[in-house]
Coordinates of C-alpha atoms in Angstrom, one line a residue:
X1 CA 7.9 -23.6 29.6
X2 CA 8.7 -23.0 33.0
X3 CA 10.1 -19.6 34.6
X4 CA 14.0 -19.5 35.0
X5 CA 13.5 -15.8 36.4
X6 CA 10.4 -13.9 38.1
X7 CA 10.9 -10.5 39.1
X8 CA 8.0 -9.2 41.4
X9 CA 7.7 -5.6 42.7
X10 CA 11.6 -4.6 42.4
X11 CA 12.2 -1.3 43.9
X12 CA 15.6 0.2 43.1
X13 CA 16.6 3.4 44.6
X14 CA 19.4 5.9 44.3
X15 CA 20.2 7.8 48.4
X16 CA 21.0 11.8 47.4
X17 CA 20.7 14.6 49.4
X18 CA 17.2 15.1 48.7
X19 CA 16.5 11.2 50.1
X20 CA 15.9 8.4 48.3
X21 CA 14.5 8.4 44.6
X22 CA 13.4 5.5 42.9
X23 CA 15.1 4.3 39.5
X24 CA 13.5 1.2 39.4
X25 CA 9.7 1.5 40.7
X26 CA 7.7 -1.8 41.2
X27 CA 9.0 -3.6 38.2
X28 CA 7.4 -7.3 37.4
X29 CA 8.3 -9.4 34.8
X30 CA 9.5 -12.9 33.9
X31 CA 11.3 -14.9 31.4
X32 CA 10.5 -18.5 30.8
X33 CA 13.4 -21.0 30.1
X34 CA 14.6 -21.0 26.7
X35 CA 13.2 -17.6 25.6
X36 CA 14.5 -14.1 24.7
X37 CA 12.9 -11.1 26.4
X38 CA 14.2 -7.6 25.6
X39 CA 13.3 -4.4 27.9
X40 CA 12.9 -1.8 25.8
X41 CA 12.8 2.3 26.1
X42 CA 14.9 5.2 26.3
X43 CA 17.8 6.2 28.1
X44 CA 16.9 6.6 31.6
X45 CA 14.0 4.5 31.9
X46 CA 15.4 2.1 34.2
X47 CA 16.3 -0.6 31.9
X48 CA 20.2 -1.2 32.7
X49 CA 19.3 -0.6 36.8
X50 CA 16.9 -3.4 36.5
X51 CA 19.4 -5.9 34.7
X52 CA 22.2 -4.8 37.4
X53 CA 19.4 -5.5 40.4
X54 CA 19.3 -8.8 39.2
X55 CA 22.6 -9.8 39.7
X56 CA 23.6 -7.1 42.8
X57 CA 25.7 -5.0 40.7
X58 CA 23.8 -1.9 41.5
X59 CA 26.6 1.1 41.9
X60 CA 26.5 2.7 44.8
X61 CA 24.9 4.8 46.6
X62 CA 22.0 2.6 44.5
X63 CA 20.4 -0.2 46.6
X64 CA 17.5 -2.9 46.1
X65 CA 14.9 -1.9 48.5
X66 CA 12.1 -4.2 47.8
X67 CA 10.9 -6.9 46.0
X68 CA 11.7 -10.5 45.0
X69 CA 14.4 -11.4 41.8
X70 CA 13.6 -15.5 42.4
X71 CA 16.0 -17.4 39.7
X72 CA 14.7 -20.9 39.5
X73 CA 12.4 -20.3 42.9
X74 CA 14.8 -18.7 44.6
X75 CA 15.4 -15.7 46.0
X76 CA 18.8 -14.0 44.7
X77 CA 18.1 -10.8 47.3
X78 CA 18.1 -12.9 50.1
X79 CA 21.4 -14.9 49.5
X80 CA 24.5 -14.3 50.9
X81 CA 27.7 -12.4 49.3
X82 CA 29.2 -15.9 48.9
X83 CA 25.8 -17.6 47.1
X84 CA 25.3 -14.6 44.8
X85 CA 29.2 -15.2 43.5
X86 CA 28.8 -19.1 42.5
X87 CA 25.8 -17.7 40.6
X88 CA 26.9 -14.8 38.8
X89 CA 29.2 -15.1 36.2
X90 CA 28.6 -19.0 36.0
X91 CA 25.1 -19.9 35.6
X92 CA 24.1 -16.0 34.8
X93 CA 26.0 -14.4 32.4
X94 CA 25.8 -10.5 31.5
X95 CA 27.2 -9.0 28.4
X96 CA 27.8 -5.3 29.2
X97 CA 27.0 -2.0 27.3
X98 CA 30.6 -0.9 26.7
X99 CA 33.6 -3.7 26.3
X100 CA 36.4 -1.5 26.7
X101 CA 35.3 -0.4 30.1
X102 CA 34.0 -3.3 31.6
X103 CA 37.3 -5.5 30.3
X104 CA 40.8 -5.0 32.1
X105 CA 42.4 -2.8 30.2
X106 CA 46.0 -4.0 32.1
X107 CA 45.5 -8.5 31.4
X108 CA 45.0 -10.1 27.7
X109 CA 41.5 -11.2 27.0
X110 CA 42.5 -14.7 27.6
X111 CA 43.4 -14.2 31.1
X112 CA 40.1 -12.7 31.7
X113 CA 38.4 -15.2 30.6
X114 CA 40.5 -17.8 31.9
X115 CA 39.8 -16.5 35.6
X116 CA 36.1 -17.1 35.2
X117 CA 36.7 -20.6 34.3
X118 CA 39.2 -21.1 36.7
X119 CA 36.9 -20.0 39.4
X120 CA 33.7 -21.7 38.1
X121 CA 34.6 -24.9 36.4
X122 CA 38.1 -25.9 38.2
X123 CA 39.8 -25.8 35.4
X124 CA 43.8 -24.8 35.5
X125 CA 46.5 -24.5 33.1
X126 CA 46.7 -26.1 29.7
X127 CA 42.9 -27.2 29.7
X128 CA 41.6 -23.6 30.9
X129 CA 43.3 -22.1 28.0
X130 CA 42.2 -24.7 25.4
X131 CA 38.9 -23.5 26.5
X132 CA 39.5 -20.0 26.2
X133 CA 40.6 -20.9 22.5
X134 CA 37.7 -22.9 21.6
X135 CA 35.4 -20.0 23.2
X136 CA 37.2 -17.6 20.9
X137 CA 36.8 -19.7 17.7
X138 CA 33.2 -20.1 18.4
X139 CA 32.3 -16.7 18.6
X140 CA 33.8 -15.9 15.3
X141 CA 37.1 -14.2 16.0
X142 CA 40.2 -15.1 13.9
X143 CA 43.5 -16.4 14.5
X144 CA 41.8 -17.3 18.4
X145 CA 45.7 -18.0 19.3
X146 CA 46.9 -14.7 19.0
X147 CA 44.0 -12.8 20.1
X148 CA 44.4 -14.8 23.8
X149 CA 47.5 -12.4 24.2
X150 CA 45.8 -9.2 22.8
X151 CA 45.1 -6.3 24.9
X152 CA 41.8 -5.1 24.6
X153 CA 42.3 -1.5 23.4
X154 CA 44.5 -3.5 20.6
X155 CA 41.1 -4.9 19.3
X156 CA 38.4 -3.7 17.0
X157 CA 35.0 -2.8 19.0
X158 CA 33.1 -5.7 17.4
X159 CA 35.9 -8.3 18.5
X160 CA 35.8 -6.9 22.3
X161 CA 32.2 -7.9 21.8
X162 CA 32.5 -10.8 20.5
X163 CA 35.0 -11.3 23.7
X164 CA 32.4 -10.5 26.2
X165 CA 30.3 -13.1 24.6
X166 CA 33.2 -15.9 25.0
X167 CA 33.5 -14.5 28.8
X168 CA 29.3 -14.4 29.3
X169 CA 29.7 -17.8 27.5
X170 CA 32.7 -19.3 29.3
X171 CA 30.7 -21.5 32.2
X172 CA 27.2 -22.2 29.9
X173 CA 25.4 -20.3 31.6
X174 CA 21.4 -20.5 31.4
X175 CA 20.7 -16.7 31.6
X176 CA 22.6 -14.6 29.8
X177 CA 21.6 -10.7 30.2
X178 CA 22.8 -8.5 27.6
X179 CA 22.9 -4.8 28.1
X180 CA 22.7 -2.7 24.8
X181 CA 25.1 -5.3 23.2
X182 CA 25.1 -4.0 19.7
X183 CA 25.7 0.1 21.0
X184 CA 28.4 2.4 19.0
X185 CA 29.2 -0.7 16.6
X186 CA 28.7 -0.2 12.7
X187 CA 25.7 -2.0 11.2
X188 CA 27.3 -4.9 9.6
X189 CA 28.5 -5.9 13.0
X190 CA 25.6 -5.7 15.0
X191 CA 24.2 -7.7 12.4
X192 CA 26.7 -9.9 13.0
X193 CA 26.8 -9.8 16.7
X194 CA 22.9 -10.5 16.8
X195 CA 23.2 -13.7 14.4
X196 CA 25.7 -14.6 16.7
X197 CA 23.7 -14.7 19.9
X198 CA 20.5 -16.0 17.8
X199 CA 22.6 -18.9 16.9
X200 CA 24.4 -19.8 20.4
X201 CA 21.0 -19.4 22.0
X202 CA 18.9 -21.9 19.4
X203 CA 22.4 -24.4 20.0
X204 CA 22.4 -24.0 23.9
X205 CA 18.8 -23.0 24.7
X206 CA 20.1 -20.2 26.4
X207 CA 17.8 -17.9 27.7
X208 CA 18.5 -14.4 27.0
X209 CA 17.3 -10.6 28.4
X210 CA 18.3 -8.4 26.3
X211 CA 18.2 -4.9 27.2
X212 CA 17.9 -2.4 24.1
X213 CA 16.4 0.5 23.1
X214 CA 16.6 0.2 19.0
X215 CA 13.3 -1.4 18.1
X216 CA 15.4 -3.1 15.0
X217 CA 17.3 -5.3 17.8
X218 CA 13.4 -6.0 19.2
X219 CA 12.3 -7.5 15.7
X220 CA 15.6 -9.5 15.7
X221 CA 16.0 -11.1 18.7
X222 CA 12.7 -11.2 20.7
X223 CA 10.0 -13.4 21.6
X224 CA 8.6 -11.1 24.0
X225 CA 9.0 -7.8 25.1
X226 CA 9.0 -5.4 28.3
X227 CA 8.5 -1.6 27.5
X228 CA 9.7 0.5 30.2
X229 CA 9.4 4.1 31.2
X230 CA 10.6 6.3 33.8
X231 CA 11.2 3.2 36.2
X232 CA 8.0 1.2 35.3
X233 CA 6.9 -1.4 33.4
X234 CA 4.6 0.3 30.5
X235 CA 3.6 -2.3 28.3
X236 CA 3.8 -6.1 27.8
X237 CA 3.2 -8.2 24.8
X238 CA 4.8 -10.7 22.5
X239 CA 6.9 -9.2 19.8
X240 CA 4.2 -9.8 17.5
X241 CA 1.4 -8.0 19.0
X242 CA 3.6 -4.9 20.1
X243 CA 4.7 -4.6 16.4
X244 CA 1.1 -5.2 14.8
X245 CA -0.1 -3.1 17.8
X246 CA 1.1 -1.3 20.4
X247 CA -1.9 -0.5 23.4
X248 CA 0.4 2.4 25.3
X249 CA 1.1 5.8 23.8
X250 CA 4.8 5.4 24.8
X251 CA 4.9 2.2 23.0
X252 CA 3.2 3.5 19.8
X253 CA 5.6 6.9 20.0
X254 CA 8.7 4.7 20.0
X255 CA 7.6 2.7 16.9
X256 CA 6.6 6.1 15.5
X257 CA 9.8 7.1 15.7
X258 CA 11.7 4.1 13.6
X259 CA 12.5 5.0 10.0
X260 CA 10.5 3.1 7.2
X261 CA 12.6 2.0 4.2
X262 CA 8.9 1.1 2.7
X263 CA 6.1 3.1 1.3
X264 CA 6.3 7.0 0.5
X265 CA 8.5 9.4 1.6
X266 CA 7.7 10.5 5.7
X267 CA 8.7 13.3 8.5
X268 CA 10.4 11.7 10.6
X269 CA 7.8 11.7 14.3
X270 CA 9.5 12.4 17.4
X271 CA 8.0 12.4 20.9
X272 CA 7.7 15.6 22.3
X273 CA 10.0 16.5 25.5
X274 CA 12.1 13.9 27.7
X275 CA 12.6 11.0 29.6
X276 CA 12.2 12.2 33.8
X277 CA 15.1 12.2 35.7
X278 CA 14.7 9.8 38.8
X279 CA 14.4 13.2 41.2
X280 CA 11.6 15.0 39.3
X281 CA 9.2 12.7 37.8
X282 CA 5.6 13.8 37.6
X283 CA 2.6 12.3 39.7
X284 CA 0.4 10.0 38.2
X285 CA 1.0 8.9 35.2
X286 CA 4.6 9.4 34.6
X287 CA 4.1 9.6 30.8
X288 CA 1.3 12.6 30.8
X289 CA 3.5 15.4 30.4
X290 CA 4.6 14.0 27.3
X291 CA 1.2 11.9 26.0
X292 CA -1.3 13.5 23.4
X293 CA -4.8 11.8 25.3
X294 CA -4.1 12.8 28.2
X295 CA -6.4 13.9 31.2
X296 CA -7.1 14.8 34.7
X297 CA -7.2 11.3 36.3
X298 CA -3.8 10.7 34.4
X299 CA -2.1 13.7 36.4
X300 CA -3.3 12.3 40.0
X301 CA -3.2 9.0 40.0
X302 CA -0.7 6.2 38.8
X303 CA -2.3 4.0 36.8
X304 CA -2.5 0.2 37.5
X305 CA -0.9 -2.4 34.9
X306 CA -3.7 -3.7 33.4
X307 CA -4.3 -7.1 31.7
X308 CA -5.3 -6.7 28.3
X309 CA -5.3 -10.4 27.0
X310 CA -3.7 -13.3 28.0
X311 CA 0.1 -11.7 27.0
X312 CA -0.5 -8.4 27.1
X313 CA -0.4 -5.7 29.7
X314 CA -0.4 -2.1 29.4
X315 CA -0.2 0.9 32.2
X316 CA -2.5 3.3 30.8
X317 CA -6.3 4.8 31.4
X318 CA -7.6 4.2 27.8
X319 CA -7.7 1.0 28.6
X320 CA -9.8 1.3 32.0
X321 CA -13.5 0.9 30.6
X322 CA -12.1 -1.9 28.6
X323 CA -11.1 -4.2 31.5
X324 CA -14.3 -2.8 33.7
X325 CA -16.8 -3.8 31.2
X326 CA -14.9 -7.6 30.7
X327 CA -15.4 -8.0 34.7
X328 CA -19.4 -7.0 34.7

């Protein structure tokens, strides 16, 4: 498969008082056409930043710095105001962590997703709101009709959702990034939800990043995934390998952490202390104030992201004799 999207060294910083900190720092990944990719990790590890880089929806007083985000080879930092709009919202798509605040609380649903077809696909009138209707019905909400006048604090969080997903949908786009798209919404619907974007991405081969941190959502959805922490790429594997084994501490701490419904009766494992904030994280490894092995080296100096095998990368000094005795 080919890459739709390659992110290389992305550099995302926040200007304060104090100068500029990094929220995003060096970040690398891709996502081939057709696949799923979740970022993964806890709340303020950079994961929502990096998804709003891509598209150049970073809130000021954020900015892009550095780095390349190439969408089919090219480069979405270096193209204008006017490029960047035919792209987003038509043929990239984002789903955003809370409905109610990213939708209009002041025009029906329909009308907001009417604009974007308006805009994209030159459609007026009767036709753009027969599309809005079939959009609707496809994403499982009932009585479609009505709902194209509703309000959206007159629906039920799982609808608005499932309204978001008709909007991200509304062009067919071929990226669709998804930002915590199952948060604050009871279980049954997130199941629902997820089964949702499963199915309209095996119909479309759409290519989704989904941006999470409940490891369930991972299992679900994911072909691959991109563990993040404190602004960096940690550790990346397919969803397999990171399940069966996870090569960074981080990594191995977060599946710690997930409740078994199997075996005997557990403490529940939590990782000690928290997630940095942008202005005062640690030198070197940004994860050794928290991390049970580590060491000196691990306080001075950042460790590289090394390649374990041929899917598989992890930023971390256990594996540093590993990768020097393969290259003697």
């Amino acid at each position: 498969m080919s890459k739709l999207l390659q992110i290389n060294n992305l550099k995302t910083v926040f200007y304060t008082e104090e100068g500029q900190v990094p929220s995003v720092d060096n970040v690398s990944l891709d996502i081939k056409k057709g696949e799923t990719v979740a970022i993964v990790g806890e709340s303020g590890s950079g994961k929502s930043v990096t998804a709003l880089s891509i598209l150049g929806l970073v809130p000021s007083p954020g900015r892009v710095v550095t780095g390349e985000i190439l969408y089919e080879g090219k480069d979405l930092l270096k193209m204008t105001d006017k490029e960047i709009k035919k792209i987003r919202g038509n043929e990239i798509s984002m789903i955003f962590q809370e409905p109610l605040s990213a939708l209009n609380p002041v025009l029906t649903v329909g009308k907001q997703i009417q604009e974007s077809i308006e805009l994209h696909q030159k459609k007026k009138g009767k036709r753009a709101k027969e599309k809005v209707i079939q959009l609707l019905n496809r994403v499982g909400i009932p009585r479609p009709e009505k709902v194209y006048y509703s309000y959206p604090h007159t629906l039920s969080g799982g609808m608005r959702q499932r309204v978001m997903i008709a909007m991200a949908l509304s062009c067919r786009p071929k990226l669709i990034i998804a930002d915590e798209p199952t948060t604050a919404l009871d279980v049954t619907t997130q199941a629902q939800i997820l089964n949702l974007m499963k199915s309209l991405s095996e119909e479309e081969g759409t290519t989704i990043l989904i941006i999470t941190h409940d490891l369930g959502v991972v299992a679900e959805m994911a072909d691959r995934v991109v563990v993040m922490y404190a602004g960096q790429v940690v550790e990346q594997s397919t969803v397999y390998d990171l399940f069966e084994k996870p090569e960074h501490p981080y990594t191995k701490g977060l599946l710690d952490c997930t409740p078994k419904i199997h075996g005997e009766s557990e403490e529940l494992l939590a990782i000690e202390g928290t997630v940095p904030t942008i202005q005062n994280r640690p030198t070197g490894c940004k994860f050794h104030p928290r991390c049970k092995f580590t060491h000196e080296k691990c306080k001075e100096k950042d460790p590289e992201l090394f390649t374990i095998k041929e899917k598989q990368k992890v930023r971390c000094y256990l594996h540093e004799k590993v990768i020097e005795e393969r290259l003697k």
